[in-house]
Coordinates of C-alpha atoms and ligand atoms in Angstrom, one line a residue:
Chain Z
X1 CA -26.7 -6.0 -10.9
X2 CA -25.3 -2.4 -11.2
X3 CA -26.1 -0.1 -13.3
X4 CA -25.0 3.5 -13.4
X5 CA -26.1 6.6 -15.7
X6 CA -23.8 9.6 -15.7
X7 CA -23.0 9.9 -12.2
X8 CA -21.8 12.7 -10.8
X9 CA -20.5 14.2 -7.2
X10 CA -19.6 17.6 -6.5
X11 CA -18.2 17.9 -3.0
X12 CA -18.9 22.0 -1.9
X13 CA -16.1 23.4 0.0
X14 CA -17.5 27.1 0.4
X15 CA -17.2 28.9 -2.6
X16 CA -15.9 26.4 -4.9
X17 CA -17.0 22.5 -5.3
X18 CA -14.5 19.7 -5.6
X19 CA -15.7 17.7 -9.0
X20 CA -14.7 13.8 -7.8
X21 CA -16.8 12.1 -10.2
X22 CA -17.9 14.5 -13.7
X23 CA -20.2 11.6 -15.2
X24 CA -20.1 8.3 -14.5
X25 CA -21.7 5.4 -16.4
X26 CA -20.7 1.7 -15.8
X27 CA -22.5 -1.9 -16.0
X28 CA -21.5 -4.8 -13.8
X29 CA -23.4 -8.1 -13.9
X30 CA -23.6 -10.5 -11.2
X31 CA -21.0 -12.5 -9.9
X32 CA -18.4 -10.4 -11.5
X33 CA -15.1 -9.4 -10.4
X34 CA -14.0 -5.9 -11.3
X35 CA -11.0 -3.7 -10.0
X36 CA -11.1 0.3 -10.0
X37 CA -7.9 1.2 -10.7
X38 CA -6.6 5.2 -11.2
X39 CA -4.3 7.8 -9.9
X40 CA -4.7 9.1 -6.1
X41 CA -7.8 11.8 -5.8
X42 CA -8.9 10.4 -9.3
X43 CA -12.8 9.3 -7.4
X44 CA -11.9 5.8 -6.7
X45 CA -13.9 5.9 -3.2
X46 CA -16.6 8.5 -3.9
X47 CA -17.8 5.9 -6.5
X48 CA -17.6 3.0 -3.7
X49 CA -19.2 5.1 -1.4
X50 CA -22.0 6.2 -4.7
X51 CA -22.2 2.2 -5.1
X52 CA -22.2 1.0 -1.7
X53 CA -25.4 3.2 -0.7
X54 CA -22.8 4.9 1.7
X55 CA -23.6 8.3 -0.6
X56 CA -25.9 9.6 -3.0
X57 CA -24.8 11.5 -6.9
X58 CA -24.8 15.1 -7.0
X59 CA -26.7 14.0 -10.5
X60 CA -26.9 11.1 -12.7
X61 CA -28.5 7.8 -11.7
X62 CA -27.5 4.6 -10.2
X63 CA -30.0 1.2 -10.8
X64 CA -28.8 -1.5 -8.1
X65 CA -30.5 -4.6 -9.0
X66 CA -32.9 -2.6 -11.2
X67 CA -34.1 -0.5 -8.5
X68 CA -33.6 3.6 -9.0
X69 CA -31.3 4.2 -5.5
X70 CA -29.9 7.5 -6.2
X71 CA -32.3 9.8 -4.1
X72 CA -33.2 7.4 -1.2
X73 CA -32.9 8.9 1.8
X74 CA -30.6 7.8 4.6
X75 CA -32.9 5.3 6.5
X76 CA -33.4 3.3 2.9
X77 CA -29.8 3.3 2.3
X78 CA -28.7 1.9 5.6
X79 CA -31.5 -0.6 5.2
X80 CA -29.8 -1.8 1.9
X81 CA -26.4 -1.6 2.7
X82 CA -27.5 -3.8 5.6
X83 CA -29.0 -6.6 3.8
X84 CA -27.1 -6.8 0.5
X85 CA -23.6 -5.0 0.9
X86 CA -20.3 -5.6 2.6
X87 CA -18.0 -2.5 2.6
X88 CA -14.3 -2.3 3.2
X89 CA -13.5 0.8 4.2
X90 CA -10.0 2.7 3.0
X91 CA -9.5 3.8 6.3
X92 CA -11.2 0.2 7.5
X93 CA -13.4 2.5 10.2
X94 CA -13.1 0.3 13.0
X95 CA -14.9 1.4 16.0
X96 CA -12.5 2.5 18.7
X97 CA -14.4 1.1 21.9
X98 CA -15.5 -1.7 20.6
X99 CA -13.4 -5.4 20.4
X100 CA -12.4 -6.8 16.9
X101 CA -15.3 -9.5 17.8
X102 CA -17.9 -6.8 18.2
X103 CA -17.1 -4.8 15.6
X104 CA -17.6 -7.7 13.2
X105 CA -20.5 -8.8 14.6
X106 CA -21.9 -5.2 14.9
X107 CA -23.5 -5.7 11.3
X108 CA -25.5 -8.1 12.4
X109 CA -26.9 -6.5 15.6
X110 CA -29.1 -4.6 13.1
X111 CA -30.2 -7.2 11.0
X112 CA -34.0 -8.8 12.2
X113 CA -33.6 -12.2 11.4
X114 CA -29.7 -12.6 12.9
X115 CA -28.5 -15.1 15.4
X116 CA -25.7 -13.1 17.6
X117 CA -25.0 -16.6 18.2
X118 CA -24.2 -17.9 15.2
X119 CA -22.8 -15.0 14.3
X120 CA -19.9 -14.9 17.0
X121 CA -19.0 -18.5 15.6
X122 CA -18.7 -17.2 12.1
X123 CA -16.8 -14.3 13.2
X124 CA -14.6 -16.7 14.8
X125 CA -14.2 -19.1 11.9
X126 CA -13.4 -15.9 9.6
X127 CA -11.2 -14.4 11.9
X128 CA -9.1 -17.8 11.7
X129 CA -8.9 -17.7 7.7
X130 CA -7.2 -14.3 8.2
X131 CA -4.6 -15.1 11.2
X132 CA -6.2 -13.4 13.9
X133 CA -8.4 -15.6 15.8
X134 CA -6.1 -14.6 18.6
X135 CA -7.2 -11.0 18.9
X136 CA -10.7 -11.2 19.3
X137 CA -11.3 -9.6 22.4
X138 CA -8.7 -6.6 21.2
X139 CA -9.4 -3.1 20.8
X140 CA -8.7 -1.8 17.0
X141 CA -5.6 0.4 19.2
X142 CA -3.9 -2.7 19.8
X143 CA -3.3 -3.9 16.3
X144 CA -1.1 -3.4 13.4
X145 CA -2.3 -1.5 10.3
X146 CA -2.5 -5.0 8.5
X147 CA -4.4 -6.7 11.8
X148 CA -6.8 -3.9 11.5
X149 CA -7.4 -4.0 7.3
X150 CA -8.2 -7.8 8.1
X151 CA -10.9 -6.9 10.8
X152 CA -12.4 -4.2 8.1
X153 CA -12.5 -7.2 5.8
X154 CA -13.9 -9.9 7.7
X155 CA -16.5 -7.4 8.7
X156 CA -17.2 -7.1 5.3
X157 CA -18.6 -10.8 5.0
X158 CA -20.3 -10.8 7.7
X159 CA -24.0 -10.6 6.6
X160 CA -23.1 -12.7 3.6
X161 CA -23.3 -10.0 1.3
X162 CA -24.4 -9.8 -2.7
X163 CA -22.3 -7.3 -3.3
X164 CA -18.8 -6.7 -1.6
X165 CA -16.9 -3.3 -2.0
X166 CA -13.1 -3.7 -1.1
X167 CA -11.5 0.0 -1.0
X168 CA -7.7 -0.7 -1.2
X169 CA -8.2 -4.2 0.8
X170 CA -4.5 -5.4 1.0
X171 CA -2.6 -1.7 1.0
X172 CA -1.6 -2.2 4.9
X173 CA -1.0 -5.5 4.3
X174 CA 3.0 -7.1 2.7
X175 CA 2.4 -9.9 0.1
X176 CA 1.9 -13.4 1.7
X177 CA -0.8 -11.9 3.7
X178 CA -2.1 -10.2 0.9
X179 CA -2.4 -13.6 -1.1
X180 CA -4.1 -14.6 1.6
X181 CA -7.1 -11.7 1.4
X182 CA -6.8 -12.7 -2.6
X183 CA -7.5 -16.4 -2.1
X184 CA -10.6 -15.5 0.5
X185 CA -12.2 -12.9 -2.4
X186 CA -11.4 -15.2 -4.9
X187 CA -13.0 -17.9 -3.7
X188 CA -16.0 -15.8 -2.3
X189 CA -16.5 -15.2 -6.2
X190 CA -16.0 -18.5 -7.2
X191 CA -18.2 -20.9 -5.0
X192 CA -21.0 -18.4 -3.9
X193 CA -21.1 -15.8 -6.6
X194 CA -21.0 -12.7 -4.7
X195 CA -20.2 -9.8 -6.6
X196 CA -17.1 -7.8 -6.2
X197 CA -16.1 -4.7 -6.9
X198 CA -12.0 -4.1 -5.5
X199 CA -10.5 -0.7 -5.9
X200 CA -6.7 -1.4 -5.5
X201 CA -3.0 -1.0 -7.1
X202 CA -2.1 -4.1 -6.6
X203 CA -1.5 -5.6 -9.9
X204 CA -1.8 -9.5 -8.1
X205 CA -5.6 -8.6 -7.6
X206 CA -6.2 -6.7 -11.2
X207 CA -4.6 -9.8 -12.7
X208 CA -7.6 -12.6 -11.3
X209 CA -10.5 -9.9 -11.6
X210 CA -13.2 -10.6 -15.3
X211 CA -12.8 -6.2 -15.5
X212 CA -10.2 -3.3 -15.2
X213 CA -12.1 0.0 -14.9
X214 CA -9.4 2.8 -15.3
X215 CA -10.8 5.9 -13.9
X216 CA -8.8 9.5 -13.9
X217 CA -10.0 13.2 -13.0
X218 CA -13.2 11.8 -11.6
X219 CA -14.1 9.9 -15.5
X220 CA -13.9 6.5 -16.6
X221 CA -10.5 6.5 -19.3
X222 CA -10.9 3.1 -20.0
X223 CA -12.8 -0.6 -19.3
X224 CA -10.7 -3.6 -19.9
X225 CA -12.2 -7.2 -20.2
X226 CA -9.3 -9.6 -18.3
X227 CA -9.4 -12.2 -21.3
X228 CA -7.1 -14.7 -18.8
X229 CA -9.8 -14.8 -16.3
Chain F
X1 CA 23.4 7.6 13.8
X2 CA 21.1 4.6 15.4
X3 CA 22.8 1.5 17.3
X4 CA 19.9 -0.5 19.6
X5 CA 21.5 -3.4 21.8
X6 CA 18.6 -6.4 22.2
X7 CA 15.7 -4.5 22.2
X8 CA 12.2 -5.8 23.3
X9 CA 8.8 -4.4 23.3
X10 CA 5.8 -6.3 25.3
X11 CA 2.6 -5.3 25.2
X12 CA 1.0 -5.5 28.4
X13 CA -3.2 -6.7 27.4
X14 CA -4.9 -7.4 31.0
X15 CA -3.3 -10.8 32.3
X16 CA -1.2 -11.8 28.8
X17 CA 1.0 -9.9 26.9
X18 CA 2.1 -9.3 23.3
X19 CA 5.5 -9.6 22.6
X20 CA 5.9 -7.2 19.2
X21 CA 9.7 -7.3 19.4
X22 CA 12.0 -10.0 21.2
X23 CA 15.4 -8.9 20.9
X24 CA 16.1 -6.6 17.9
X25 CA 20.3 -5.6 17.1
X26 CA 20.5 -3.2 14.6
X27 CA 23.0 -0.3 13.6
X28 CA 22.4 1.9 10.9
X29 CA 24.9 5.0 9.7
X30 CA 24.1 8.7 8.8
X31 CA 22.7 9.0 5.7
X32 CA 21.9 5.4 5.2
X33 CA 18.7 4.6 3.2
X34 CA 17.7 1.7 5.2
X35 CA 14.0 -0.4 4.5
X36 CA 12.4 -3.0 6.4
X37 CA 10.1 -5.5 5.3
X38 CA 8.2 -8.0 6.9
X39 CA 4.6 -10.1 7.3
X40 CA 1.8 -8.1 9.0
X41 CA 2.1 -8.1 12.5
X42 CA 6.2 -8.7 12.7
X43 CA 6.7 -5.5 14.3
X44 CA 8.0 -3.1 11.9
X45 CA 5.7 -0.2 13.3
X46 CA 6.6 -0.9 17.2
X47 CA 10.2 -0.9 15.8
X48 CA 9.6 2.1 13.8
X49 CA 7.8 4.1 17.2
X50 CA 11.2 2.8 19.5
X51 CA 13.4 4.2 16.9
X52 CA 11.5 7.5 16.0
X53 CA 11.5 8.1 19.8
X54 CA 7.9 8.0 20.7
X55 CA 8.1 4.8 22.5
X56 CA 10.5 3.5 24.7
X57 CA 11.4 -0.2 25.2
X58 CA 10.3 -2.5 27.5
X59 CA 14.1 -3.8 27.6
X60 CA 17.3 -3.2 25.7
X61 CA 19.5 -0.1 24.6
X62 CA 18.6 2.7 21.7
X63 CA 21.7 4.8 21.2
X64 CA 20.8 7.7 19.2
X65 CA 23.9 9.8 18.0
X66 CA 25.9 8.0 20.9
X67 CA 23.4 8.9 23.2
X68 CA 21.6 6.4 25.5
X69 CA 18.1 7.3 24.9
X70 CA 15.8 4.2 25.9
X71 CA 15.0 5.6 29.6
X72 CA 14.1 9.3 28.7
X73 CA 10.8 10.5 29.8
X74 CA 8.3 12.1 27.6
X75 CA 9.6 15.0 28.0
X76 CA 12.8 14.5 26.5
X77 CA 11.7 12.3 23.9
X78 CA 9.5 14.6 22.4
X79 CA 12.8 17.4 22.4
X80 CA 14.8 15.0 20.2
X81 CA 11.4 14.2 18.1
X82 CA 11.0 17.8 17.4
X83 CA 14.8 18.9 16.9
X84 CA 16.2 15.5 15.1
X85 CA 12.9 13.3 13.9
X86 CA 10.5 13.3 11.2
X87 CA 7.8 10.5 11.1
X88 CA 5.2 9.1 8.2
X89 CA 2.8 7.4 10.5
X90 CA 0.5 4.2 9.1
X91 CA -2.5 5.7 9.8
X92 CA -0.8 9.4 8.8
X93 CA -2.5 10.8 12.6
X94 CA -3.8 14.1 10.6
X95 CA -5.4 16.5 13.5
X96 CA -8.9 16.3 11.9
X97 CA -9.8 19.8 13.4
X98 CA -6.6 21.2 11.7
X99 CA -6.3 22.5 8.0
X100 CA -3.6 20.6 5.7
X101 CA -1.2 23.4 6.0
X102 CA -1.8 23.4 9.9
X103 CA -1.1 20.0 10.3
X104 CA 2.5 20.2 8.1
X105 CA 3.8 23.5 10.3
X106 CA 2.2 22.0 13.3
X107 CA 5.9 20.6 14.4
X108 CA 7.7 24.0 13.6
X109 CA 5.0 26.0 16.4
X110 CA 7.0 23.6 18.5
X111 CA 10.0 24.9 17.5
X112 CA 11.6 27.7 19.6
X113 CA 13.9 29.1 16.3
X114 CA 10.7 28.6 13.8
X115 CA 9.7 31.2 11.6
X116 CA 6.2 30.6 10.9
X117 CA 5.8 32.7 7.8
X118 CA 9.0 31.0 6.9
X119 CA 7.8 27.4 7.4
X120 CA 4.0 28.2 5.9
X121 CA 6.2 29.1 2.5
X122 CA 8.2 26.5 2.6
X123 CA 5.0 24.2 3.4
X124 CA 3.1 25.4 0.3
X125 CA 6.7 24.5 -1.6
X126 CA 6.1 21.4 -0.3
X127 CA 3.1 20.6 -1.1
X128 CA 3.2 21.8 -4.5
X129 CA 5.9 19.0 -4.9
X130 CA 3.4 16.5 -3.9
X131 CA 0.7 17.9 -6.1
X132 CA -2.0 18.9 -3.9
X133 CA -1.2 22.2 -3.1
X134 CA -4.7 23.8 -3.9
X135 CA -5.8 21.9 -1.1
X136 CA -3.6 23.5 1.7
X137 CA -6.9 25.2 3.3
X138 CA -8.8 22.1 3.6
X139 CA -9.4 19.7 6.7
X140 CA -8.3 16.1 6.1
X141 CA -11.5 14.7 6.0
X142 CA -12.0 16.4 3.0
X143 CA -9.1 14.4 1.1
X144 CA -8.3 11.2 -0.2
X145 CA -6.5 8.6 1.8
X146 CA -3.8 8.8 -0.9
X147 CA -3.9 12.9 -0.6
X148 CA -3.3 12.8 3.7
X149 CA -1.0 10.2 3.2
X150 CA 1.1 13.8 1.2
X151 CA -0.1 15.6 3.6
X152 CA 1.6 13.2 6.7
X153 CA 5.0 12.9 4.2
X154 CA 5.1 17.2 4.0
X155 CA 4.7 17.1 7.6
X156 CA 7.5 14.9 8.3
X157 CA 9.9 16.8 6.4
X158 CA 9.3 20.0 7.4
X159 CA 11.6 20.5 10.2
X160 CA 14.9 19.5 8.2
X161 CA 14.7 16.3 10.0
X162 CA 17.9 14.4 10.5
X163 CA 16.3 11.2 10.4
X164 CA 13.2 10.4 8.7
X165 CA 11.1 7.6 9.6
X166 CA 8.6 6.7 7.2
X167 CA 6.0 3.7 7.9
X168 CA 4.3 2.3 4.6
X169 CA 4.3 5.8 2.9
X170 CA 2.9 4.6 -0.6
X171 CA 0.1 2.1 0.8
X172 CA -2.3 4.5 -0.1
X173 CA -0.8 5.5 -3.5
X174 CA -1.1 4.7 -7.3
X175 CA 2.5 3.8 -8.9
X176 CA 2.6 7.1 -10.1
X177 CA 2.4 9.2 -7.3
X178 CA 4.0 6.6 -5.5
X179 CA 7.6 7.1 -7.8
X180 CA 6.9 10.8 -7.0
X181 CA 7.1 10.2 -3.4
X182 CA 9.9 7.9 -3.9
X183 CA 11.7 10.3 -5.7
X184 CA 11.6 13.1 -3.3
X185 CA 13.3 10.8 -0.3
X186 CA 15.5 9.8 -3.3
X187 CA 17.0 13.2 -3.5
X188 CA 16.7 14.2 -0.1
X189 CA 18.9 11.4 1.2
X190 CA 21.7 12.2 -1.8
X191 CA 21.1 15.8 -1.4
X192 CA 20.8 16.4 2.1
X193 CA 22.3 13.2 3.6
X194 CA 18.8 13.1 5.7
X195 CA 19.2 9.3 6.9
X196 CA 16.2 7.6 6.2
X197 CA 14.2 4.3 7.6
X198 CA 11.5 2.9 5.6
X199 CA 8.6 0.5 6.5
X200 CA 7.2 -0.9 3.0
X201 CA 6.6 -3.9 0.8
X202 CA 6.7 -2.0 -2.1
X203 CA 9.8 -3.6 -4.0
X204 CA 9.9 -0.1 -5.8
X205 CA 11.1 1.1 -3.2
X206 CA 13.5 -1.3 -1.3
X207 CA 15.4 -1.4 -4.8
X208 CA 16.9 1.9 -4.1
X209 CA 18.1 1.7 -0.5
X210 CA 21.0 0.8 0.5
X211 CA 20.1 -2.0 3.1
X212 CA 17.1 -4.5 3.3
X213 CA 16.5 -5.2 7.2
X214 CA 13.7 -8.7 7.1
X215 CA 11.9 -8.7 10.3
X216 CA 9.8 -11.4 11.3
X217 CA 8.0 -12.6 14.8
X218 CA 9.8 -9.9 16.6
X219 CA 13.0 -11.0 15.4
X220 CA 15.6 -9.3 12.6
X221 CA 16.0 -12.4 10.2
X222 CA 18.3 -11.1 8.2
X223 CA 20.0 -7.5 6.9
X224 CA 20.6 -7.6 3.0
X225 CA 23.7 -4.8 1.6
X226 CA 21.8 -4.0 -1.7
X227 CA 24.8 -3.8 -3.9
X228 CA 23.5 -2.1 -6.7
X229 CA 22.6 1.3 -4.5
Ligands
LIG1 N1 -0.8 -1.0 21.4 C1 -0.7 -2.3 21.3 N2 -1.2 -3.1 22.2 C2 -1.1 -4.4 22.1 N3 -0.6 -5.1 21.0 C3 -0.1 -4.3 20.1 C4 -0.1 -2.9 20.1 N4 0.5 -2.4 19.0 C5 0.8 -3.5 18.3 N5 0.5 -4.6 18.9 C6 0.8 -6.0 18.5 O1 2.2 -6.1 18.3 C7 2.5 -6.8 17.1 C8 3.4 -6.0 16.2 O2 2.6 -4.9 15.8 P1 3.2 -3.9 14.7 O3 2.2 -2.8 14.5 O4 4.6 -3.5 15.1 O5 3.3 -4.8 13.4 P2 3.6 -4.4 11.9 O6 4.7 -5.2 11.4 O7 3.7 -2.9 11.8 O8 2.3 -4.8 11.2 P3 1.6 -4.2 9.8 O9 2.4 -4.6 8.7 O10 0.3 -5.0 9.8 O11 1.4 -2.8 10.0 C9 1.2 -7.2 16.5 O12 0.8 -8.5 16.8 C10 0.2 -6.2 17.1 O13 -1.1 -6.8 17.2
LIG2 N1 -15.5 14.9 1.8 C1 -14.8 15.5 0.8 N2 -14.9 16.8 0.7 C2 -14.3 17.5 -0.3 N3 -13.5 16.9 -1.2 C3 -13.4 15.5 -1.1 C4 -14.1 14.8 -0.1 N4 -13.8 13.5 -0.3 C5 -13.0 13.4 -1.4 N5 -12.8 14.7 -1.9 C6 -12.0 15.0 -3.1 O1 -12.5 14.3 -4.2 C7 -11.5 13.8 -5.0 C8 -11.7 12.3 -5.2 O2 -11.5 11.7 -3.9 P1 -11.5 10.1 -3.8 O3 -11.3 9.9 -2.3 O4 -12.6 9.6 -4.5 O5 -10.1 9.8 -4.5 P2 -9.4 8.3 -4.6 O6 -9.3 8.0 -6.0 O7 -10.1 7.4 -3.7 O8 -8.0 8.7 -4.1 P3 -6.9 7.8 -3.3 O9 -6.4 6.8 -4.2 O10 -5.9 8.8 -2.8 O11 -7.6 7.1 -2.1 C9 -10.2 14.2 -4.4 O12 -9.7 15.3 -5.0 C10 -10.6 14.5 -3.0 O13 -9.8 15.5 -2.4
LIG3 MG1 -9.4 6.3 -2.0
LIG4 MG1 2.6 -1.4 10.8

């Protein structure tokens, strides 16, 4: 479902260019679970953003479902992103003025065929299976680090995404709660196949994922097949 | 160095209100390495802002060095913030608009006795220790969420704090740069007796301090001597 051919991004700052990712090339197949794992500043999130159609490659190529993304322009992106991915942000990226219940629903908004509707009641029912049903009508300013990562992730599922990118999805969050986000992912996977690709250092989620991609320097060191799983 | 007597903290939200902390008794002694763990949502950052002095309580006594401070007004709080207090947000709070090394020496402009060629030196030393001083001229959204998350550590430290509060400072971080950071509160508690209060639930680092304090609901449920520290 993704495929990627020596990606690269150079971020220019001035005179000099900050090298994130120096050539790139992966293969993920449907339904699988894989976990980017690396150092801090090692390119972890400019390759979510490269996968997630957030960003386009300074160079290289990136096939997503077979189709050739990696020059669309910003209107195509957003229209993929819309219909088959769910991002967790790092920094979750809540929307300041807007309640927890509207920014989840907020996806949906710009999807044609939605039902706000329906989609209030599954925002509801999602916001239960992470504990904060409560807080609905709450601004992002009101809740803890972990109350907001939960927001970010429920968001995420929203439009019933193929793919879902998790960027550090339980790093606010202490270990019970954590378990918690694992279970949801896990069964995500499980019953309805969706794809999933977790950046984390959380050894409880590299443990349940099919693949560990080490990356380092902005390179891949190292693929690992999770023979348990 | 801290003794707080009952403290509460509600959070007013339109007609209800969200009780973070419901009575909290706690007395910690200079140059204690103290951690606190907790679920998501227990209060551990409300506790954290009460302590650090950039909150005050909606009942109860903070005694700060002997001194009563849980009715002082902004103004005063932010005099014992900037003279006694270094603090490792959640979110780190980087001034987008400001370069790394602005945002570190930020607190020492502050500072009637500061030096500023003194403190930018000492900032780059800093940083260095952290590995990422080649990015001392850039602006945070330039960096990785593991990179500000350095960048809000330097910046706690660089007043010669007496107490350092420090809210989840390895979320963002790989194990490796995680030990470094670990390390360098390490030494400056032994070196410097710089008391230090740590949000986390990394066990890496609530191993080396000398009391565990469990919150939960608002509530301390219990304070564990670590006996091998
Ligand atoms: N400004 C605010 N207004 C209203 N409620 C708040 C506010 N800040 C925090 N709360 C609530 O108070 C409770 C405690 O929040 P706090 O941030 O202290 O938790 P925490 O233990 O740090 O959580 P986490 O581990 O997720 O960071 C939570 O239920 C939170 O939603
Ligand atoms: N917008 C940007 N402009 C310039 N440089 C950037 C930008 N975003 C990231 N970088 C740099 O690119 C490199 C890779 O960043 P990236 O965010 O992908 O790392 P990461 O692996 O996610 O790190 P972390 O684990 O700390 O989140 C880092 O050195 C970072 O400073
Ligand atoms: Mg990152
Ligand atoms: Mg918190």
């Amino acid at each position: 479902i993704i495929r990627t051919e020596n990606l690269t991004k150079t971020y220019r700052l001035g005179e000099t260019g900050v090298k994130a990712l120096r050539g790139v090339s992966i293969n993920i197949s449907k339904g699988e679970l894989v976990s980017i794992i690396g150092p801090s500043g090692s390119g972890k999130s400019t390759l979510m953003h490269l996968l997630g159609c957030l960003d386009t490659p300074t160079s290289g190529k990136y096939f997503l479902e077979g189709e050739d993304v990696s020059k669309l322009n910003d209107i195509q992106l957003a229209n993929i992103r819309n219909k088959k991915i769910g991002f967790v942000f790092q920094m979750f990226n809540l929307l300041p003025h807007l309640t927890v219940l509207d920014n989840i629903i907020l996806p949906v908004v710009y999807n044609a065929k939605s039902n706000l509707r329906e989609a209030e009641r599954k925002a509801m029912k999602l916001l239960e299976s992470v504990g904060i049903e409560k807080r609905a009508k709450h601004l992002p300013a009101q809740l803890s680090g972990g109350e907001r990562q939960r927001v970010a992730i429920v968001r995420a599922l929203i439009n019933d995404p193929l793919i879902v990118f998790a960027d550090e999805p339980t790093g606010n969050l202490d270990s019970k709660t954590g378990l918690e986000i694992i279970k949801i992912l896990k069964e995500l996977n499980e019953e309805k196949g969706v794809t999933e690709i977790i950046v984390t250092h959380d050894p409880s989620i590299t443990q349940f994922t099919h693949k560990i991609i080490h990356i380092r320097d902005g390179f891949i060191e190292k693929e690992i097949e999770n023979g348990h799983v």
